[in-house]
Amino acid sequence: MTVNPIPEGYTTITPWIISQDSAGIIRYLETAFDAVELGRVTDAEGRVGHAEVRIGNAIVMLVDARAGAAPTPAFLRLYVPDADATHRRAVEAGGTSVTEVTHLYWGDRVGRVRDPFGNLWWIQTRIEEVSEEEMTRRMSDPEFTKAMEYVQSAQFSV
């Protein structure tokens, strides 16, 4: 019997979010991104030792920071069918818009939201396939130049 080196349902990269309140993040992810909790292991005090949620076709793992350890905010790119609607819902769920959804030169609409726990979500939708020649042209197009200046000027570090 051949064993798949990547477990069923996982992708080759699985992000971790380390926080002081994994249970709170899970509630936010369920509301903002339709996450589905797959499992959770807690200790006697209720601290999350390991949890997993599925968002779309990806799994995100979560763990509460150990005593004395600082949380490690995650930066995550989330491709969705409608970046505008998902960005709006993420803000309504308690997130803060870092950049509004913006059409960028490579063909994605991209907006960023910081969740209430300090994690930064790049919320993106591919709206067009753009050739290398067109991307090169767009890099000097004032509309796309202004869009990139806007996204790059945002303060997104914690």
Tab-separated table of C-alpha atoms in Angstrom, residues 22-103:
chain	number	residue	atom	x	y	z
A	22	SER	CA	-7.483	30.573	19.437
A	23	ALA	CA	-11.116	29.947	20.375
A	24	GLY	CA	-11.915	33.595	19.623
A	25	ILE	CA	-10.092	33.433	16.298
A	26	ILE	CA	-12.042	30.312	15.352
A	27	ARG	CA	-15.332	32.137	16.044
A	28	TYR	CA	-14.150	35.075	13.910
A	29	LEU	CA	-13.067	32.786	11.043
A	30	GLU	CA	-16.427	31.001	11.094
A	31	THR	CA	-18.255	34.322	10.779
A	32	ALA	CA	-15.896	36.112	8.393
A	33	PHE	CA	-14.798	33.299	6.083
A	34	ASP	CA	-17.252	30.410	6.610
A	35	ALA	CA	-14.512	28.392	8.320
A	36	VAL	CA	-15.479	24.933	9.530
A	37	GLU	CA	-13.851	23.714	12.722
A	38	LEU	CA	-12.372	20.258	12.170
A	39	GLY	CA	-11.147	19.594	15.682
A	40	ARG	CA	-9.758	21.069	18.862
A	41	VAL	CA	-7.622	19.749	21.711
A	42	THR	CA	-7.665	21.743	24.955
A	43	ASP	CA	-5.877	21.377	28.264
A	44	ALA	CA	-7.476	21.353	31.719
A	45	GLU	CA	-7.608	25.184	31.742
A	46	GLY	CA	-9.323	25.304	28.345
A	47	ARG	CA	-6.263	26.547	26.444
A	48	VAL	CA	-6.087	25.335	22.870
A	49	GLY	CA	-3.153	22.980	22.354
A	50	HIS	CA	-4.126	22.319	18.733
A	51	ALA	CA	-7.091	23.198	16.536
A	52	GLU	CA	-7.831	23.014	12.837
A	53	VAL	CA	-10.327	24.825	10.644
A	54	ARG	CA	-11.060	24.474	6.960
A	55	ILE	CA	-11.479	27.629	4.887
A	56	GLY	CA	-12.335	26.786	1.302
A	57	ASN	CA	-9.959	23.995	0.340
A	58	ALA	CA	-7.259	24.849	2.907
A	59	ILE	CA	-6.684	23.935	6.522
A	60	VAL	CA	-5.428	26.508	9.024
A	61	MET	CA	-4.022	25.265	12.325
A	62	LEU	CA	-4.255	27.235	15.548
A	63	VAL	CA	-2.637	27.013	18.950
A	64	ASP	CA	-2.668	29.202	22.061
A	65	ALA	CA	0.754	30.675	22.853
A	66	ARG	CA	2.450	28.936	25.755
A	67	ALA	CA	2.917	30.855	29.014
A	68	GLY	CA	5.488	33.582	28.524
A	69	ALA	CA	5.472	33.264	24.742
A	70	ALA	CA	4.255	36.077	22.551
A	71	PRO	CA	1.545	35.473	19.975
A	72	THR	CA	2.836	35.311	16.416
A	73	PRO	CA	0.429	37.104	14.079
A	74	ALA	CA	-0.043	35.400	10.741
A	75	PHE	CA	-0.157	36.976	7.296
A	76	LEU	CA	-2.468	34.897	5.091
A	77	ARG	CA	-3.603	35.155	1.479
A	78	LEU	CA	-7.173	33.986	0.970
A	79	TYR	CA	-8.507	33.532	-2.567
A	80	VAL	CA	-12.298	33.769	-2.690
A	81	PRO	CA	-14.932	34.045	-5.419
A	82	ASP	CA	-15.832	37.628	-4.416
A	83	ALA	CA	-13.148	39.700	-2.651
A	84	ASP	CA	-15.469	42.667	-2.163
A	85	ALA	CA	-18.177	40.659	-0.386
A	86	THR	CA	-15.677	38.700	1.716
A	87	HIS	CA	-13.768	41.861	2.689
A	88	ARG	CA	-17.046	43.479	3.736
A	89	ARG	CA	-18.070	40.420	5.777
A	90	ALA	CA	-14.630	40.217	7.450
A	91	VAL	CA	-14.975	43.848	8.572
A	92	GLU	CA	-18.577	43.299	9.735
A	93	ALA	CA	-17.342	40.323	11.783
A	94	GLY	CA	-15.010	42.640	13.702
A	95	GLY	CA	-11.965	43.012	11.467
A	96	THR	CA	-10.371	46.304	10.457
A	97	SER	CA	-9.878	47.216	6.823
A	98	VAL	CA	-6.204	47.863	6.111
A	99	THR	CA	-6.757	48.430	2.392
A	100	GLU	CA	-9.994	48.472	0.466
A	101	VAL	CA	-10.378	45.970	-2.337
A	102	THR	CA	-8.336	47.298	-5.261
A	103	HIS	CA	-7.805	46.092	-8.846
